[in-house]
mmCIF file of C-alpha atoms in Angstrom:
data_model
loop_
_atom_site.group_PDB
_atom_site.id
_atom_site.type_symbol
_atom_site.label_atom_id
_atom_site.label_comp_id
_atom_site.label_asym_id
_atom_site.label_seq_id
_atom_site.Cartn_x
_atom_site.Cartn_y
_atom_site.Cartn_z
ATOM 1 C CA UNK A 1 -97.235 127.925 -31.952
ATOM 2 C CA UNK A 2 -100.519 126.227 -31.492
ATOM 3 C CA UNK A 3 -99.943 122.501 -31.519
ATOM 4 C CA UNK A 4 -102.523 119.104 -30.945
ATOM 5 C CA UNK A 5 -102.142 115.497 -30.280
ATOM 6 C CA UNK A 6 -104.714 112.811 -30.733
ATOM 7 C CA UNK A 7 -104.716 109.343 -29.759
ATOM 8 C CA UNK A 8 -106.274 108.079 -32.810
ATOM 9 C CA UNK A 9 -106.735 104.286 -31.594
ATOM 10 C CA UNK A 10 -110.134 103.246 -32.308
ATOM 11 C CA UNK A 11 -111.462 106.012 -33.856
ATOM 12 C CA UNK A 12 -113.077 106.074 -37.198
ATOM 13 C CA UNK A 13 -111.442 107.989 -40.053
ATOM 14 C CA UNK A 14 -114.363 110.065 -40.622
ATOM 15 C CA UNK A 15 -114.532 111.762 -36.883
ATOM 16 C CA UNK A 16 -110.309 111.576 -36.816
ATOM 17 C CA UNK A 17 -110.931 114.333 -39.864
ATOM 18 C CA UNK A 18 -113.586 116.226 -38.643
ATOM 19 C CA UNK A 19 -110.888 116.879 -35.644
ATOM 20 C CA UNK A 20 -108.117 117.615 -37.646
ATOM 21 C CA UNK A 21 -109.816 120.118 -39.563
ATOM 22 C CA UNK A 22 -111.433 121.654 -36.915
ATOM 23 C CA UNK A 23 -107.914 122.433 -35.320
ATOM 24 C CA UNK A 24 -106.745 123.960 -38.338
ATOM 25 C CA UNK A 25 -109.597 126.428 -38.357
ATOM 26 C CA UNK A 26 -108.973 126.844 -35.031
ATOM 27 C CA UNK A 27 -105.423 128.278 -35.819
ATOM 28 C CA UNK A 28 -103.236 124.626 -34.899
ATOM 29 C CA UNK A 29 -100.020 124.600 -36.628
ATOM 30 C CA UNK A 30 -98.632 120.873 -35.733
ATOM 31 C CA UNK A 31 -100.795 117.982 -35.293
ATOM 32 C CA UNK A 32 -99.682 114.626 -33.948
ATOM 33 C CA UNK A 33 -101.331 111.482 -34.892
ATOM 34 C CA UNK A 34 -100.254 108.859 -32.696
ATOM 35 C CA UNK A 35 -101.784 104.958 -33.030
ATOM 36 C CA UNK A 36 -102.619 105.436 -36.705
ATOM 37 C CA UNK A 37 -104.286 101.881 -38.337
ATOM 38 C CA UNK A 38 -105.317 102.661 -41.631
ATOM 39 C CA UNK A 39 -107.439 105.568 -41.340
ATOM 40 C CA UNK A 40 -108.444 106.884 -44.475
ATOM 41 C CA UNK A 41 -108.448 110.369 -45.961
ATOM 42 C CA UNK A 42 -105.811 112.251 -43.648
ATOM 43 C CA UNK A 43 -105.086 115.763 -44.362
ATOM 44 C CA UNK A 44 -107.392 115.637 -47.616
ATOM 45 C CA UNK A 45 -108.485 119.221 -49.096
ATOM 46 C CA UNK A 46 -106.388 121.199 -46.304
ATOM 47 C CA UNK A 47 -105.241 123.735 -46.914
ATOM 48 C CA UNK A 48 -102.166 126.243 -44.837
ATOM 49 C CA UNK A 49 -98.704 126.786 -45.798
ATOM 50 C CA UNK A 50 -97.879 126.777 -42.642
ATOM 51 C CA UNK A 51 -99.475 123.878 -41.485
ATOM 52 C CA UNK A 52 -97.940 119.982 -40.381
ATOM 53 C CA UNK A 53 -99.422 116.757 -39.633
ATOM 54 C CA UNK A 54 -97.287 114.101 -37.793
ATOM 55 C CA UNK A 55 -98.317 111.011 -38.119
ATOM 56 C CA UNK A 56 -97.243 108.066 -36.068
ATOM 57 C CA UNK A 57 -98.226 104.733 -37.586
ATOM 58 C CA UNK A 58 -99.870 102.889 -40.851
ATOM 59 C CA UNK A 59 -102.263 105.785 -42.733
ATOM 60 C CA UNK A 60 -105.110 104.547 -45.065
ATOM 61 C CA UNK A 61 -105.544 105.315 -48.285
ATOM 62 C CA UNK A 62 -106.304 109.116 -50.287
ATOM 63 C CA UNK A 63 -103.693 110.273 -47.648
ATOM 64 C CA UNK A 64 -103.193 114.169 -48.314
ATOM 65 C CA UNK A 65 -105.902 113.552 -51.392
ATOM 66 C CA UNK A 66 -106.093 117.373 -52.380
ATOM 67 C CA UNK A 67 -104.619 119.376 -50.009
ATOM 68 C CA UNK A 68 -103.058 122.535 -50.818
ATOM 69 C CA UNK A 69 -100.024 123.389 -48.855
ATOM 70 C CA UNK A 70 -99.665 121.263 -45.325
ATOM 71 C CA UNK A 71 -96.869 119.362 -44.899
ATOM 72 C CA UNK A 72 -97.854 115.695 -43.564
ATOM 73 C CA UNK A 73 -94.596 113.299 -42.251
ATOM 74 C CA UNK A 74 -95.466 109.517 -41.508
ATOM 75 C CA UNK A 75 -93.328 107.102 -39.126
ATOM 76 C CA UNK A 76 -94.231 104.612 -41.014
ATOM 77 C CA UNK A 77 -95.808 102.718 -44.321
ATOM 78 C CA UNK A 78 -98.658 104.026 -46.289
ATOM 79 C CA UNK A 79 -101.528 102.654 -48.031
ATOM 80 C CA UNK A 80 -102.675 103.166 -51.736
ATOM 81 C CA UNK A 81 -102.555 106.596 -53.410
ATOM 82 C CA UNK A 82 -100.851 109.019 -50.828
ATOM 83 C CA UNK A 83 -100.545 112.497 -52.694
ATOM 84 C CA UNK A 84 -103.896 111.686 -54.935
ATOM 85 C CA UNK A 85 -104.302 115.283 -56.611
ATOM 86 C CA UNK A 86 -102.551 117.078 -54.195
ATOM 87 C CA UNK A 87 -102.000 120.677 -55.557
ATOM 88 C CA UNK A 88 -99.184 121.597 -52.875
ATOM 89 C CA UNK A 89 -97.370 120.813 -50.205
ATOM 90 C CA UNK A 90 -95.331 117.527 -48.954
ATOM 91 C CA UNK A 91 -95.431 114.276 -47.870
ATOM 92 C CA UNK A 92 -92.641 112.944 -46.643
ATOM 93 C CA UNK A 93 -92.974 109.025 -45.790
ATOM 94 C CA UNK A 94 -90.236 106.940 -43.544
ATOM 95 C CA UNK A 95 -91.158 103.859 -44.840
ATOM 96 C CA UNK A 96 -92.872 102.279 -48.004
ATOM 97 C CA UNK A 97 -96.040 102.719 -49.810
ATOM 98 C CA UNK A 98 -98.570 100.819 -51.482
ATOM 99 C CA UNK A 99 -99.948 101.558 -55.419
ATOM 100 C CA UNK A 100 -100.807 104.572 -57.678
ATOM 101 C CA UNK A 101 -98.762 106.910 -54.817
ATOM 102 C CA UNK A 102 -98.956 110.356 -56.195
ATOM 103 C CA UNK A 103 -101.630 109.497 -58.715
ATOM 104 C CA UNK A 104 -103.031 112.955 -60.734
ATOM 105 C CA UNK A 105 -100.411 114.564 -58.427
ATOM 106 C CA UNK A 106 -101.052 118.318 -59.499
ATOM 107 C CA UNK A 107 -98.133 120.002 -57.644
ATOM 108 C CA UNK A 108 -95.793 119.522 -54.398
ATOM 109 C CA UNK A 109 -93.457 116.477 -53.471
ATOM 110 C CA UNK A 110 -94.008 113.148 -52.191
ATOM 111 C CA UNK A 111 -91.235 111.344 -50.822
ATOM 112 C CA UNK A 112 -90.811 107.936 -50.095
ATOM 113 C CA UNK A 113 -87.672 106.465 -48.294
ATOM 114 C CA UNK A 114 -88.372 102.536 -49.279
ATOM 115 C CA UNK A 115 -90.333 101.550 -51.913
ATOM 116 C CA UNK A 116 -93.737 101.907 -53.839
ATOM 117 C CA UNK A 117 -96.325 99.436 -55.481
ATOM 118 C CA UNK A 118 -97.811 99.629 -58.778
ATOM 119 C CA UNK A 119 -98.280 102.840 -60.734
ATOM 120 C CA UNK A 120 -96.573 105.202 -59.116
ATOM 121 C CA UNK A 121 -97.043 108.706 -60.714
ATOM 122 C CA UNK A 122 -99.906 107.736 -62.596
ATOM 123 C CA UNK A 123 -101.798 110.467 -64.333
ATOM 124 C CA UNK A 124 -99.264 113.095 -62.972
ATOM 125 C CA UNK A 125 -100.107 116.596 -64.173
ATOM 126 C CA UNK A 126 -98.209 120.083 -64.386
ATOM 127 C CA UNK A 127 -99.780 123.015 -65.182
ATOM 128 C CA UNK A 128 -97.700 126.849 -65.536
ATOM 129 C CA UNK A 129 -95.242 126.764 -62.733
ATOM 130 C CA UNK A 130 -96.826 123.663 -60.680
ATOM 131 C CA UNK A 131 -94.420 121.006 -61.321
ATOM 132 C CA UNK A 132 -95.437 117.441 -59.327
ATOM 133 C CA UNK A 133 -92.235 115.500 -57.837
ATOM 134 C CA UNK A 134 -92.285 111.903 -56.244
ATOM 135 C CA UNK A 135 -88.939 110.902 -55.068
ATOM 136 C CA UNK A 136 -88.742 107.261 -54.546
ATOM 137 C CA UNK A 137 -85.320 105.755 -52.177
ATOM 138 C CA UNK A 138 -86.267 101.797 -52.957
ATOM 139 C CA UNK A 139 -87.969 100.229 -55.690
ATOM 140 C CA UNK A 140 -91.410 100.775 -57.797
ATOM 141 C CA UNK A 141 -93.375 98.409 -59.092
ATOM 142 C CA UNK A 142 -94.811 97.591 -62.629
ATOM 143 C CA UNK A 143 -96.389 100.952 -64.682
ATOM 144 C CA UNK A 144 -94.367 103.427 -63.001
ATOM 145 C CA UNK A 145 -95.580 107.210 -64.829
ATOM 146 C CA UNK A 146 -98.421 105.523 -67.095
ATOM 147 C CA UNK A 147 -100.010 108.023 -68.592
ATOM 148 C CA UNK A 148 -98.131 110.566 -67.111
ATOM 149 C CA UNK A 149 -98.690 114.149 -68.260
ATOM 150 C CA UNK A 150 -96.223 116.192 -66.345
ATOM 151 C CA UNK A 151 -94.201 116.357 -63.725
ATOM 152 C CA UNK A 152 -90.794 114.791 -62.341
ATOM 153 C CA UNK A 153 -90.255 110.964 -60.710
ATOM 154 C CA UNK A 154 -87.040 110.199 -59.663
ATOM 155 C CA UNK A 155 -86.159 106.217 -58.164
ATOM 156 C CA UNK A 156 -83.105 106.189 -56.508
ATOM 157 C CA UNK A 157 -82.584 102.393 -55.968
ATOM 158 C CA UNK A 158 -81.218 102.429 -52.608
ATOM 159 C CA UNK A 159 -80.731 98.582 -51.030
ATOM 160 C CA UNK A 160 -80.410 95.432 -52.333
ATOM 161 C CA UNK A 161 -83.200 95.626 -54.872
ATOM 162 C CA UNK A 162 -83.139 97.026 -58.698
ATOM 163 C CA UNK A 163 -84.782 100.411 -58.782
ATOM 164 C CA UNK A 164 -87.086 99.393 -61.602
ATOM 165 C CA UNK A 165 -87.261 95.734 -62.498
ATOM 166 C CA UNK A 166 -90.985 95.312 -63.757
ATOM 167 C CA UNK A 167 -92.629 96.226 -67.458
ATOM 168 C CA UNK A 168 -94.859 98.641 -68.486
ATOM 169 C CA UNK A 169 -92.830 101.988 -67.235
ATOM 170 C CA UNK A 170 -93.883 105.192 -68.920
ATOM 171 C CA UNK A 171 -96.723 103.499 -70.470
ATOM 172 C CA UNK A 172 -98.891 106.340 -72.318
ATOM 173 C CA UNK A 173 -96.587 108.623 -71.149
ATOM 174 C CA UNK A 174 -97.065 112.423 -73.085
ATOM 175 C CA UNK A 175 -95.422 114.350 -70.518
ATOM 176 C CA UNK A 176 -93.087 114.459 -67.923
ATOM 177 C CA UNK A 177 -89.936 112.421 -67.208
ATOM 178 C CA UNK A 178 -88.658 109.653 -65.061
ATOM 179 C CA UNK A 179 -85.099 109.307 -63.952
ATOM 180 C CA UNK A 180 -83.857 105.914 -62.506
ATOM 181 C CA UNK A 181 -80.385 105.759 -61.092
ATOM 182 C CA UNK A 182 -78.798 103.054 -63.004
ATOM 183 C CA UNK A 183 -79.474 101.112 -65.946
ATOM 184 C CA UNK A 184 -83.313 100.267 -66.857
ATOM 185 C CA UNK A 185 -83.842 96.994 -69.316
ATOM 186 C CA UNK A 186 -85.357 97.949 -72.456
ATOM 187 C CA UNK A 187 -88.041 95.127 -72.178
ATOM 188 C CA UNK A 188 -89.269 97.256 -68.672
ATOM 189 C CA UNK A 189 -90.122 100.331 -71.186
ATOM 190 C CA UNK A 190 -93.737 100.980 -72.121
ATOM 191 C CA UNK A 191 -94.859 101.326 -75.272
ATOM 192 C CA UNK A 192 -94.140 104.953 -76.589
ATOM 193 C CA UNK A 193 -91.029 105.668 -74.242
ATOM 194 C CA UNK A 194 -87.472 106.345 -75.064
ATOM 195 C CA UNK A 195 -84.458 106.306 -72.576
ATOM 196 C CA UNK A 196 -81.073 107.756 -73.008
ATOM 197 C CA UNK A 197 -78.415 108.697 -70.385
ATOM 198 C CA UNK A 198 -78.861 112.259 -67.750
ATOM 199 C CA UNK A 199 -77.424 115.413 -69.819
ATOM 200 C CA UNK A 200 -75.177 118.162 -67.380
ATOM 201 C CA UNK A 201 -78.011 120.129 -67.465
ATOM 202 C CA UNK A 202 -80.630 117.450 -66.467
ATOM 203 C CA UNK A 203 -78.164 116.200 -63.663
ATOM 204 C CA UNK A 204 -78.136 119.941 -62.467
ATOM 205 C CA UNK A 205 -81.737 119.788 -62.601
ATOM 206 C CA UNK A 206 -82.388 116.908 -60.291
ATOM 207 C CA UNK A 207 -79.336 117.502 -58.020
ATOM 208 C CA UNK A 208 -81.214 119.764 -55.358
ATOM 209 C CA UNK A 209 -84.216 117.669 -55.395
ATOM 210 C CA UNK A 210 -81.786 114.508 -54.791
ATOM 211 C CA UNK A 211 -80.147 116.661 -51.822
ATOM 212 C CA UNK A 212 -83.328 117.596 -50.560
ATOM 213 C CA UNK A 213 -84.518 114.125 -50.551
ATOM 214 C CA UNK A 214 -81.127 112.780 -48.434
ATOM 215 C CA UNK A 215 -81.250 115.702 -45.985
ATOM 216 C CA UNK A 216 -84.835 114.847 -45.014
ATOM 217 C CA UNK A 217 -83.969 110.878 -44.228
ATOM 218 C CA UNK A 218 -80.581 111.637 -42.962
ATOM 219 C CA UNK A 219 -78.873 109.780 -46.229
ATOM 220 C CA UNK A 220 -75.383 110.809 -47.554
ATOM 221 C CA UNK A 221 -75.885 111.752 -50.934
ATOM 222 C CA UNK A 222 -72.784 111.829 -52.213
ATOM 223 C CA UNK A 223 -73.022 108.615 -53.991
ATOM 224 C CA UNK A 224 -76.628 109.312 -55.265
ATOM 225 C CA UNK A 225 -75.153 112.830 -57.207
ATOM 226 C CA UNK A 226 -72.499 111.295 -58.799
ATOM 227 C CA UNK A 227 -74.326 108.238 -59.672
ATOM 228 C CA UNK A 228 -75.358 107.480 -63.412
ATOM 229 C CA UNK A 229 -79.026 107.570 -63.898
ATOM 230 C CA UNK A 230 -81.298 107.246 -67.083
ATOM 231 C CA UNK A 231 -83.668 109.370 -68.019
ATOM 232 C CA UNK A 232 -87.563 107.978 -69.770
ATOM 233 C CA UNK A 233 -89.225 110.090 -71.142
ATOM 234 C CA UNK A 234 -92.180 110.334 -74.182
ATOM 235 C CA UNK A 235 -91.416 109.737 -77.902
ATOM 236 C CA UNK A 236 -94.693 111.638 -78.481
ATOM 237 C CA UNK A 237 -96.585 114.473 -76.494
ATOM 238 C CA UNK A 238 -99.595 112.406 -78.814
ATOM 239 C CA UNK A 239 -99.050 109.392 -78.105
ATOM 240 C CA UNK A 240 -102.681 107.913 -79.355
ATOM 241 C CA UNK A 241 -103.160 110.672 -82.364
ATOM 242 C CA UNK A 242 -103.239 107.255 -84.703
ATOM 243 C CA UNK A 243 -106.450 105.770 -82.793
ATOM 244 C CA UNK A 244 -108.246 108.426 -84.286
ATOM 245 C CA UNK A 245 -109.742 109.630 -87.476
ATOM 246 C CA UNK A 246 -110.932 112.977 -88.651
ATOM 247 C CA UNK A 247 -113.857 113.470 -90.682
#
């Protein structure tokens, strides 16, 4: 297997991606990132199944905006918007990340082991057998799923903090759900959400994406599948309909 490392200190984002995509065209199957500060754009539009970027240290923004297939792991935080549109693939983040991670997320997982800013999952999109999943281990901040139109969210609440303690969650929502281990406070719903408690068959749903998501931090999930959680999900796939009239 073909495999890179680049010392990224000091060099500009735009450079750092003309190399990384130059090695993938080249036929590079693991790339290693090391002295990442905030470059933006990593891994956006690439495309390989078979493909992984390792990156050591603090990404910028867009991170894995597009790409189609690569897997990208960070040692560390993230900036705004990791997954932005990504139509496959995974990112797989050992730390926390800032706002709007997985934002118009078409397809593929994100995975976060800490926690998330604001609106996380916004705009989130499925389309035929493309299903979107962020998995979040800490805490997300206010307007979790707004506008949502597919795909899966899961916040696991691991730590001291509450897995959801902010308003707006599943505001605009007309697709896709949200499950929150625990109880969520009705005053943190959105406008046009409801919540009830996980079904059997919605708990047998999200069990091998929970598994998946302890195996790859090294977490016992035990606790986390027999856990309660709540699932939020639209009271309308129209959610707006009355904002209109027809002539």
């Amino acid at each position: 297997m073909k495999t890179l490392t680049i010392d990224a200190k000091d060099i500009h984002y735009t450079p750092l991606n003309q190399q990384i995509r130059k090695a993938v065209a080249e036929g590079v199957k693991e790339i290693t990132l090391n002295n990442i500060l905030g470059q933006r754009f990593i891994g956006d539009g690439l495309k390989g199944d078979d493909v992984t970027i390792i990156v050591n240290g603090v990404p910028g923004g867009d991170l894995a905006m597009f790409m189609s297939g690569p897997a990208i792991i960070v040692h560390g935080n993230a900036d705004h918007a990791p997954g932005n549109t990504m139509d496959k693939g995974r990112v797989i983040i050992h730390g926390s990340a800032g706002d709007a991670v997985a934002h118009s997320m078409r397809g593929g997982r994100v995975y976060v082991r800490d926690n998330i800013g604001y609106r996380g999952g916004i705009h989130m999109k499925k389309y035929l057998e493309k299903r979107p999943i962020l998995v979040v281990g800490g805490s997300a901040r206010a307007f979790l799923g707004e506008s949502m139109a597919g795909g899966l969210v899961i916040v696991l609440g691991l730590g001291d903090t509450k897995p959801i303690a902010e308003q707006g969650v599943g505001s605009g929502i007309h697709g896709g759900e949200i499950f929150v281990r625990g109880p969520v406070d009705p005053l943190c719903l959105g406008n046009g959400t409801k919540q009830a408690p996980v079904t059997e068959e919605e708990r047998a749903m999200i069990r091998p994406i929970i598994e998946d998501f302890a195996k790859t931090f090294g977490i016992d999930a035990g606790p986390l599948l027999t856990a309660d959680y709540t699932r939020i999900a639209a009271v309308s796939a129209r959610p707006f309909a009355s904002k209109y009239t027809l002539e």
